[in-house]
Coordinates of C-alpha atoms and ligand atoms in Angstrom, one line a residue:
M770 CA 64.6 -16.1 39.0
T771 CA 61.4 -16.8 41.1
V772 CA 59.6 -20.0 40.1
N773 CA 55.9 -19.8 40.3
L774 CA 54.0 -23.0 40.7
Y775 CA 50.4 -24.0 40.9
N776 CA 49.8 -25.5 44.4
T777 CA 46.9 -27.9 44.5
E778 CA 46.6 -26.9 48.2
G779 CA 45.0 -23.5 47.8
R780 CA 44.3 -24.0 44.0
Q781 CA 46.5 -21.1 42.9
V782 CA 49.8 -20.2 41.4
E783 CA 52.2 -19.2 44.1
P784 CA 55.9 -18.0 44.1
F785 CA 58.0 -20.9 45.3
K786 CA 59.8 -20.3 48.6
P787 CA 62.1 -23.0 49.8
I788 CA 62.2 -24.1 53.5
K789 CA 66.0 -24.0 53.4
D790 CA 67.7 -21.3 51.3
G791 CA 68.9 -22.6 48.0
K792 CA 67.6 -26.1 48.6
V793 CA 64.6 -28.1 47.5
G794 CA 63.2 -31.4 48.9
L795 CA 61.2 -33.0 46.1
Y796 CA 59.2 -36.3 46.4
C797 CA 57.5 -37.9 43.5
C798 CA 55.3 -40.9 43.6
G799 CA 57.0 -43.5 41.5
P800 CA 55.8 -46.3 39.4
T801 CA 54.1 -49.6 40.4
V802 CA 56.4 -52.2 38.8
Y803 CA 54.1 -55.0 37.8
N804 CA 54.0 -53.9 34.2
Y805 CA 55.6 -51.5 31.7
A806 CA 55.0 -47.8 32.3
H807 CA 52.5 -46.6 29.7
I808 CA 53.1 -43.3 27.9
G809 CA 50.5 -41.7 30.2
N810 CA 52.6 -42.7 33.3
L811 CA 55.7 -41.3 31.5
R812 CA 53.9 -37.9 31.1
A813 CA 53.9 -37.7 35.0
F814 CA 57.7 -38.4 35.1
M815 CA 58.4 -36.0 32.3
F816 CA 56.5 -33.2 34.1
E817 CA 58.5 -33.9 37.3
D818 CA 61.7 -33.8 35.2
I819 CA 60.7 -30.4 33.8
L820 CA 59.9 -29.2 37.3
R821 CA 63.3 -30.4 38.7
R822 CA 65.2 -29.0 35.8
T823 CA 63.5 -25.6 36.2
L824 CA 64.3 -25.5 39.9
E825 CA 68.0 -26.4 39.1
Y826 CA 68.0 -23.8 36.3
A827 CA 66.8 -21.3 38.9
G828 CA 69.8 -22.2 41.0
Y829 CA 68.4 -24.6 43.6
K830 CA 70.1 -27.8 44.7
V831 CA 67.3 -30.4 44.4
K832 CA 67.1 -33.5 46.5
H833 CA 64.8 -35.6 44.4
I834 CA 63.4 -38.8 45.9
M835 CA 61.2 -41.3 43.9
N836 CA 59.7 -44.5 45.3
I837 CA 59.4 -47.7 43.5
T838 CA 56.2 -49.5 44.5
D839 CA 57.5 -53.1 44.3
V840 CA 55.2 -54.5 46.8
G841 CA 51.9 -55.6 45.2
H842 CA 49.4 -53.1 46.4
L843 CA 45.8 -54.0 45.4
T844 CA 43.9 -52.9 42.4
D845 CA 41.6 -50.9 44.6
D846 CA 42.3 -49.1 47.8
G847 CA 40.3 -51.6 49.9
D848 CA 41.1 -55.3 50.2
D849 CA 39.0 -56.0 47.2
G850 CA 41.2 -56.0 44.1
E851 CA 43.6 -58.6 42.8
D852 CA 47.2 -58.4 43.9
K853 CA 48.8 -56.9 40.8
M854 CA 52.3 -58.3 41.4
I855 CA 51.0 -61.9 41.9
K856 CA 48.8 -61.6 38.9
A857 CA 51.7 -60.5 36.7
A858 CA 54.0 -63.2 38.2
R859 CA 51.4 -65.9 37.4
E860 CA 50.9 -64.6 33.9
K861 CA 54.6 -64.4 33.1
G862 CA 55.6 -67.5 35.0
M863 CA 58.2 -65.5 37.1
S864 CA 58.5 -64.9 40.8
V865 CA 57.1 -61.6 42.2
W866 CA 60.6 -60.5 43.0
D867 CA 61.8 -61.0 39.5
I868 CA 58.7 -59.3 38.1
A869 CA 59.5 -56.2 40.3
R870 CA 63.1 -56.2 39.2
F871 CA 62.4 -56.7 35.6
F872 CA 59.8 -53.8 35.4
T873 CA 61.9 -51.5 37.6
E874 CA 64.8 -51.9 35.1
A875 CA 62.4 -51.4 32.2
F876 CA 61.1 -48.2 33.8
I877 CA 64.5 -46.7 34.4
D878 CA 65.5 -47.6 30.9
D879 CA 62.4 -45.7 29.5
T880 CA 63.2 -42.6 31.6
K881 CA 66.8 -42.6 30.4
K882 CA 65.7 -42.8 26.8
L883 CA 63.4 -39.8 27.4
N884 CA 66.4 -37.9 28.9
I885 CA 64.6 -37.7 32.3
L886 CA 67.2 -36.9 35.0
T887 CA 67.8 -39.8 37.4
P888 CA 66.4 -39.0 40.9
T889 CA 68.9 -38.4 43.7
M890 CA 67.6 -41.6 45.0
Y891 CA 65.1 -44.3 44.0
S892 CA 63.7 -45.9 47.2
K893 CA 62.2 -49.3 46.9
A894 CA 59.2 -50.1 49.1
T895 CA 60.4 -53.6 49.9
E896 CA 63.7 -52.1 51.3
H897 CA 61.8 -49.8 53.7
I898 CA 59.4 -52.1 55.5
E899 CA 61.0 -51.3 58.9
D900 CA 60.5 -47.6 58.4
M901 CA 56.8 -48.2 57.5
I902 CA 56.4 -50.4 60.6
N903 CA 58.0 -47.6 62.8
M904 CA 55.6 -45.0 61.4
I905 CA 52.6 -47.3 62.0
R906 CA 53.8 -47.8 65.6
T907 CA 54.0 -44.0 66.1
L908 CA 50.5 -43.7 64.8
E909 CA 49.3 -46.4 67.1
E910 CA 51.0 -44.8 70.1
K911 CA 49.3 -41.5 69.3
G912 CA 45.9 -43.2 69.0
F913 CA 45.3 -42.9 65.3
T914 CA 44.8 -46.6 64.5
Y915 CA 42.5 -49.5 65.3
V916 CA 42.8 -53.2 64.5
A917 CA 39.9 -54.9 62.8
G918 CA 39.7 -58.3 61.0
G919 CA 43.4 -58.7 61.5
N920 CA 44.4 -55.5 59.7
V921 CA 45.6 -52.2 61.1
Y922 CA 43.5 -49.2 60.0
F923 CA 44.1 -45.5 60.1
D924 CA 41.2 -43.9 61.9
S925 CA 40.4 -40.8 59.8
S926 CA 37.9 -39.5 62.3
K927 CA 40.8 -38.8 64.6
F928 CA 42.3 -36.4 62.1
P929 CA 39.9 -33.5 61.7
E930 CA 41.8 -32.0 58.7
Y931 CA 41.3 -35.2 56.7
G932 CA 40.6 -34.4 53.0
K933 CA 41.5 -30.7 53.3
M934 CA 44.0 -30.6 50.3
A935 CA 41.6 -32.6 48.1
L936 CA 38.7 -30.3 49.2
L937 CA 36.7 -33.3 50.2
D938 CA 33.4 -32.3 51.6
K939 CA 30.6 -34.0 53.4
Q940 CA 29.0 -35.0 50.1
D941 CA 32.1 -36.9 49.1
L942 CA 32.2 -38.6 52.5
Q943 CA 28.5 -39.7 51.9
H944 CA 29.4 -40.9 48.5
G945 CA 32.4 -42.8 49.9
A946 CA 30.0 -44.4 52.4
R947 CA 27.9 -45.9 49.6
V948 CA 30.8 -47.6 47.9
V949 CA 32.5 -48.9 51.0
V950 CA 33.0 -52.7 50.7
D951 CA 35.4 -53.4 53.6
I952 CA 33.2 -54.3 56.5
N953 CA 36.1 -53.9 59.0
K954 CA 36.3 -50.1 58.3
R955 CA 34.7 -47.9 60.9
G956 CA 34.5 -45.0 58.5
P957 CA 34.5 -44.9 54.7
Q958 CA 37.7 -42.8 54.6
D959 CA 39.7 -45.2 56.9
F960 CA 42.4 -47.2 55.1
V961 CA 44.7 -50.1 55.8
L962 CA 48.2 -49.4 57.2
W963 CA 49.2 -53.1 57.7
F964 CA 47.5 -56.2 56.3
T965 CA 47.8 -59.5 58.1
E966 CA 44.6 -60.8 56.6
S967 CA 44.1 -60.5 52.9
K968 CA 41.5 -62.4 51.0
F969 CA 44.3 -63.7 48.8
E970 CA 46.0 -66.9 49.7
N971 CA 49.7 -67.4 49.3
Q972 CA 50.7 -63.8 49.7
A973 CA 54.1 -63.9 48.2
M974 CA 55.7 -60.9 49.9
T975 CA 55.2 -60.8 53.6
W976 CA 57.2 -59.5 56.6
E977 CA 57.1 -59.9 60.4
S978 CA 55.5 -57.1 62.3
P979 CA 54.1 -56.3 65.7
W980 CA 50.6 -57.0 64.3
G981 CA 51.6 -60.3 62.7
V982 CA 53.1 -61.5 59.5
G983 CA 51.8 -59.4 56.6
Y984 CA 52.5 -56.5 54.3
P985 CA 52.0 -52.7 54.3
G986 CA 49.2 -50.7 52.8
W987 CA 50.2 -48.7 49.8
H988 CA 49.9 -45.1 51.2
I989 CA 52.2 -45.7 54.2
E990 CA 55.1 -46.4 51.8
C991 CA 55.3 -42.8 50.5
S992 CA 54.9 -41.2 53.9
A993 CA 57.6 -43.4 55.5
M994 CA 60.2 -43.0 52.7
S995 CA 59.7 -39.3 52.0
C996 CA 60.0 -38.5 55.8
K997 CA 63.1 -40.7 56.0
Y998 CA 65.0 -39.0 53.2
L999 CA 63.5 -35.4 53.2
G1000 CA 62.5 -35.0 56.9
P1001 CA 59.0 -34.5 58.4
H1002 CA 58.5 -31.2 56.6
F1003 CA 59.6 -30.7 53.0
D1004 CA 59.0 -28.5 50.0
I1005 CA 57.3 -30.3 47.0
H1006 CA 55.3 -33.5 46.5
C1007 CA 54.2 -34.5 43.0
G1008 CA 52.1 -37.1 41.3
G1009 CA 49.2 -37.4 38.8
I1010 CA 45.9 -35.8 39.5
D1011 CA 44.4 -39.2 40.1
H1012 CA 46.3 -39.3 43.4
I1013 CA 44.7 -36.2 44.9
Q1014 CA 41.5 -37.7 46.3
V1015 CA 42.8 -40.9 48.0
H1016 CA 46.5 -41.6 47.9
H1017 CA 47.8 -38.1 48.7
T1018 CA 44.9 -37.4 51.0
N1019 CA 45.9 -40.5 53.0
E1020 CA 49.6 -39.7 52.8
I1021 CA 48.9 -36.3 54.4
A1022 CA 46.7 -37.7 57.1
Q1023 CA 49.1 -40.3 58.3
S1024 CA 52.3 -38.2 57.9
E1025 CA 50.9 -35.1 59.8
A1026 CA 49.3 -37.4 62.4
A1027 CA 52.6 -39.2 63.0
N1028 CA 54.8 -36.1 62.9
G1029 CA 52.5 -33.6 64.5
E1030 CA 53.4 -30.8 62.0
K1031 CA 52.6 -29.6 58.5
W1032 CA 54.2 -32.0 56.0
V1033 CA 54.4 -30.6 52.5
N1034 CA 54.4 -27.0 51.3
Y1035 CA 53.6 -27.4 47.6
W1036 CA 51.5 -30.1 46.0
C1037 CA 52.0 -30.3 42.2
H1038 CA 49.9 -32.6 40.1
N1039 CA 50.0 -33.3 36.4
E1040 CA 46.9 -33.8 34.2
F1041 CA 46.3 -37.0 32.3
L1042 CA 47.3 -38.1 28.9
L1043 CA 44.3 -39.8 27.3
M1044 CA 43.7 -41.9 24.2
K1045 CA 40.8 -40.9 21.9
T1046 CA 39.1 -44.0 23.3
G1047 CA 39.5 -42.8 26.9
K1048 CA 41.8 -43.6 29.8
M1049 CA 44.9 -45.8 29.6
S1050 CA 45.0 -48.4 32.3
K1051 CA 48.1 -50.3 33.5
S1052 CA 46.0 -53.0 35.2
K1053 CA 43.6 -53.5 32.3
G1054 CA 46.4 -53.6 29.6
G1055 CA 46.0 -52.5 26.0
F1056 CA 48.1 -49.4 26.4
L1057 CA 51.0 -47.8 24.5
T1058 CA 54.5 -48.0 25.8
L1059 CA 57.6 -46.0 24.9
Q1060 CA 58.9 -49.2 23.2
S1061 CA 55.8 -49.4 21.0
L1062 CA 56.6 -45.9 19.8
I1063 CA 60.2 -46.8 19.1
E1064 CA 59.1 -49.9 17.2
K1065 CA 57.1 -47.6 15.0
G1066 CA 60.2 -45.7 14.2
Y1067 CA 59.9 -42.7 16.6
D1068 CA 62.8 -41.5 18.6
P1069 CA 62.0 -41.3 22.4
L1070 CA 62.9 -37.6 22.2
D1071 CA 60.0 -37.1 19.6
Y1072 CA 57.7 -38.1 22.5
R1073 CA 59.5 -35.8 24.8
Y1074 CA 59.1 -32.9 22.3
Y1075 CA 55.4 -33.9 21.9
L1076 CA 54.8 -33.7 25.7
L1077 CA 56.6 -30.3 25.9
G1078 CA 53.9 -29.0 23.5
G1079 CA 51.2 -29.4 26.1
H1080 CA 51.0 -27.7 29.5
Y1081 CA 51.3 -30.2 32.3
R1082 CA 48.0 -29.1 33.8
S1083 CA 46.0 -29.6 30.6
Q1084 CA 44.7 -32.9 29.5
L1085 CA 46.4 -34.2 26.4
V1086 CA 44.7 -36.5 23.9
F1087 CA 47.3 -38.6 22.2
T1088 CA 47.0 -39.0 18.4
W1089 CA 49.5 -40.4 16.0
E1090 CA 49.1 -37.3 13.8
S1091 CA 50.2 -35.0 16.6
L1092 CA 53.2 -37.2 17.5
E1093 CA 54.0 -37.1 13.8
S1094 CA 54.0 -33.3 13.7
S1095 CA 56.2 -33.2 16.8
T1096 CA 58.6 -35.6 15.1
T1097 CA 58.8 -33.3 12.1
A1098 CA 59.4 -30.3 14.2
R1099 CA 62.1 -32.0 16.2
K1100 CA 63.7 -33.2 13.0
N1101 CA 63.8 -29.6 11.8
L1102 CA 65.3 -28.6 15.1
V1103 CA 68.1 -31.2 14.8
Q1104 CA 68.7 -30.0 11.2
K1105 CA 68.9 -26.3 12.2
I1106 CA 71.0 -26.8 15.3
G1107 CA 73.2 -29.3 13.6
N1108 CA 73.9 -26.9 10.7
M1109 CA 74.7 -24.0 13.0
K1110 CA 77.0 -26.2 15.0
K1111 CA 78.9 -27.1 11.8
A1112 CA 79.5 -23.5 10.9
S1113 CA 79.6 -21.4 14.1
Q1114 CA 81.2 -21.3 17.5
V1115 CA 79.0 -21.0 20.6
V1116 CA 79.1 -17.4 22.0
S1117 CA 79.6 -17.2 25.8
L1118 CA 76.5 -16.1 27.6
D1119 CA 78.0 -12.9 29.0
K1120 CA 78.7 -11.8 25.4
L1121 CA 75.1 -12.0 24.2
G1122 CA 73.6 -9.0 22.3
E1123 CA 70.4 -7.3 23.3
Q1124 CA 68.1 -9.3 21.1
A1125 CA 69.5 -12.7 22.2
R1126 CA 69.2 -11.6 25.8
I1127 CA 65.5 -10.6 25.3
K1128 CA 64.8 -14.1 23.8
L1129 CA 66.3 -15.8 26.8
S1130 CA 64.5 -13.6 29.3
D1131 CA 61.2 -14.3 27.6
F1132 CA 61.9 -18.0 27.9
N1133 CA 62.9 -17.6 31.6
E1134 CA 59.6 -15.7 32.2
H1135 CA 57.6 -18.4 30.6
I1136 CA 59.2 -21.4 32.3
A1137 CA 59.0 -19.6 35.7
A1138 CA 55.2 -19.1 35.1
D1139 CA 54.1 -22.5 36.2
L1140 CA 56.3 -24.3 33.6
M1141 CA 54.6 -23.0 30.4
T1142 CA 56.6 -25.4 28.1
P1143 CA 54.4 -24.7 25.0
R1144 CA 55.4 -21.0 25.2
C1145 CA 59.0 -22.0 25.8
L1146 CA 59.1 -24.1 22.6
A1147 CA 57.6 -21.1 20.7
D1148 CA 60.4 -19.0 22.3
L1149 CA 63.0 -21.4 21.0
W1150 CA 61.7 -21.2 17.5
G1151 CA 61.4 -17.4 17.7
L1152 CA 65.1 -17.3 18.6
L1153 CA 66.1 -19.7 15.8
K1154 CA 64.1 -17.7 13.2
D1155 CA 65.3 -14.3 14.2
N1156 CA 67.7 -12.9 11.6
S1157 CA 69.1 -10.2 13.8
I1158 CA 70.7 -12.8 16.1
S1159 CA 74.0 -14.5 15.1
D1160 CA 74.2 -18.3 14.9
G1161 CA 76.7 -18.4 17.7
E1162 CA 74.4 -16.5 20.0
K1163 CA 71.5 -18.7 18.9
L1164 CA 73.4 -21.7 19.9
A1165 CA 74.3 -20.3 23.3
V1166 CA 70.7 -19.4 24.1
A1167 CA 69.3 -22.6 22.7
F1168 CA 71.7 -24.7 24.8
E1169 CA 70.7 -22.6 27.8
M1170 CA 67.0 -23.3 27.1
D1171 CA 67.8 -26.9 26.7
R1172 CA 68.9 -27.2 30.3
V1173 CA 65.2 -27.2 31.0
L1174 CA 63.8 -28.6 27.8
G1175 CA 66.2 -31.6 27.9
L1176 CA 66.1 -32.2 24.1
N1177 CA 69.8 -33.0 24.1
M1178 CA 70.5 -30.3 21.6
S1179 CA 74.3 -30.2 22.1
S1180 CA 74.5 -33.7 20.7
Y1181 CA 72.7 -32.9 17.4
I1182 CA 74.8 -33.5 14.3
V1183 CA 73.6 -33.3 10.7
E1184 CA 74.3 -36.5 9.0
D1185 CA 75.3 -36.5 5.4
D1186 CA 73.5 -39.8 5.0
K1187 CA 72.0 -39.4 1.5
F1188 CA 71.8 -42.7 -0.2
E1189 CA 70.1 -44.2 -3.3
I1190 CA 66.6 -45.4 -2.8
S1191 CA 65.6 -48.4 -4.8
P1192 CA 62.6 -48.0 -7.2
E1193 CA 60.7 -50.6 -5.1
D1194 CA 61.3 -48.7 -1.9
Q1195 CA 60.2 -45.4 -3.6
T1196 CA 57.0 -47.2 -4.7
L1197 CA 56.3 -48.1 -1.1
I1198 CA 57.0 -44.6 0.1
D1199 CA 54.6 -43.2 -2.4
E1200 CA 52.0 -45.9 -1.5
R1201 CA 52.3 -44.9 2.2
A1202 CA 51.8 -41.2 1.3
E1203 CA 48.6 -42.1 -0.5
A1204 CA 47.5 -44.4 2.3
K1205 CA 48.0 -41.5 4.8
K1206 CA 46.1 -39.2 2.5
S1207 CA 43.1 -41.5 2.4
K1208 CA 43.4 -42.1 6.2
D1209 CA 44.3 -45.8 5.7
F1210 CA 46.6 -45.7 8.7
L1211 CA 46.8 -49.5 9.0
R1212 CA 48.5 -49.7 5.6
A1213 CA 50.7 -46.7 6.4
D1214 CA 51.8 -48.3 9.6
E1215 CA 52.5 -51.6 7.8
I1216 CA 54.8 -49.8 5.4
R1217 CA 56.5 -48.0 8.2
D1218 CA 57.1 -51.4 9.8
I1219 CA 58.5 -52.9 6.6
F1220 CA 61.2 -50.1 6.5
S1221 CA 61.7 -50.5 10.3
N1222 CA 62.5 -54.2 9.8
K1223 CA 65.0 -53.2 7.1
G1224 CA 66.8 -50.8 9.5
Y1225 CA 65.3 -47.5 8.2
V1226 CA 63.1 -44.9 9.8
L1227 CA 60.6 -42.9 7.6
V1228 CA 60.8 -39.2 8.4
D1229 CA 57.9 -37.0 7.3
S1230 CA 58.7 -33.4 6.7
P1231 CA 57.1 -30.4 4.8
D1232 CA 59.5 -31.3 1.9
G1233 CA 58.1 -34.9 1.7
T1234 CA 59.0 -38.2 3.2
F1235 CA 62.6 -39.5 3.3
L1236 CA 64.4 -42.5 4.6
K1237 CA 66.9 -42.4 7.4
K1238 CA 69.2 -45.2 8.7
K1239 CA 68.2 -46.1 12.2
Ligands
AMP528 P1 51.4 -45.9 38.6 O1 52.6 -46.6 38.1 O2 50.1 -46.4 38.1 O3 51.4 -45.8 40.1 O4 51.5 -44.4 38.0 C1 52.7 -43.6 38.0 C2 52.4 -42.1 37.9 O5 51.7 -41.9 36.6 C3 51.4 -41.6 38.9 O6 51.9 -40.3 39.3 C4 50.1 -41.4 38.2 O7 49.3 -40.4 38.8 C5 50.5 -41.1 36.8 N1 49.6 -41.4 35.8 C6 48.8 -42.6 35.6 N2 48.1 -42.6 34.5 C7 48.4 -41.4 33.9 C8 48.0 -40.8 32.6 N3 47.2 -41.4 31.8 N4 48.5 -39.6 32.3 C9 49.3 -38.9 33.1 N5 49.8 -39.4 34.3 C10 49.3 -40.7 34.7
ZN529 ZN1 52.8 -41.8 46.7

């Protein structure tokens, strides 16, 4: 199976060809851990999970590295924001180290709940300071740096290909020039590799370096750690589209300047998940977390199913209504698979009939075409609804599809959990249905919370709403 991927460098879908036969080096920009990941961040990690699963499904052995940004890079790229880690530590009355540990664990917990595969390795920025210093030293030796105002800068004028992947042109550079605020920079695109002077006092995380006590710039972290674990030239680098213009552009400049060779072959970026009101922002707060969905009675896999329903390169506007329909669809899937599992034995893949094989090959074609997960979900339902295919074959093919979809289908069981609903509870259920009809979502949510507190989840289906024990 040839996997075709949209490569941001070149702006087209290309067949994936690995550097080493049968192997893939994959680097994904990980979370900043001064707050919970929001459901937009989780979209990025879900996309990377689908990519990794697809590559493994196609037979590759994937070495998947993800960094944890546990050193408090600034709100903006220059020395002009607030240190996010210090701000969080102050607000929560914890040390910066404890903040980082707490939110790293919370992040890993979220990814597990979403059935996102654990990377081959999480690499923490704070454990790789020496590697970053070594890379900055190399850049210095090769003449790509200058020191100004106590900080070490990357001199982008020394790297003629600067901005090539992001298609930055002269106009962008002019625009950058207008917003530049750091008077130490010689050029608007230059960026800090090592800070010894920050406008913030009491910098909590600092290390010795050849340039004085300080801390690394944000971009150097990904270059140093990816090169350490994947080598100076590797296959795929991922992240959200917000990283194209600055973070990934700077990563390319410093990595290729230090190593003297092409760094990454395929750049894959996911589009944003938006709220109706606009962007979600980790630093500004007021965002939705996976936990907030769980508290409303959703299973994390409902959110996974919801994300599969959109292509990773399309923007997705989150609404409760669309999450609700994904929840219903997934519930039907649980029911269907669970019932089949009760009554039928899974057929082995080499015994599949013609129709079942066609369904699987349609799915393979769609996932290999730049990860078209919405088509893949349609393929799954097409399979399940096809009367010419036996249940045993359906199970075999569905489980095979699930190696990529990650909906945990083999664990589905149909619960015989019918129980008596009290007249009071039934009145509340009816009231909620009315509230939803008249778009009084506040009251509908209140009623959902009442049941949640009693240990029940309300499940909406085409046959009405019913109660399920949590
Ligand atoms: P951060 O923890 O802010 O560094 O972000 C972690 C990942 O989430 C990065 O790859 C971002 O590009 C990505 N990201 C941030 N916001 C969103 C969003 N609303 N939708 C999708 N991806 C996002
Ligand atoms: Zn990065």
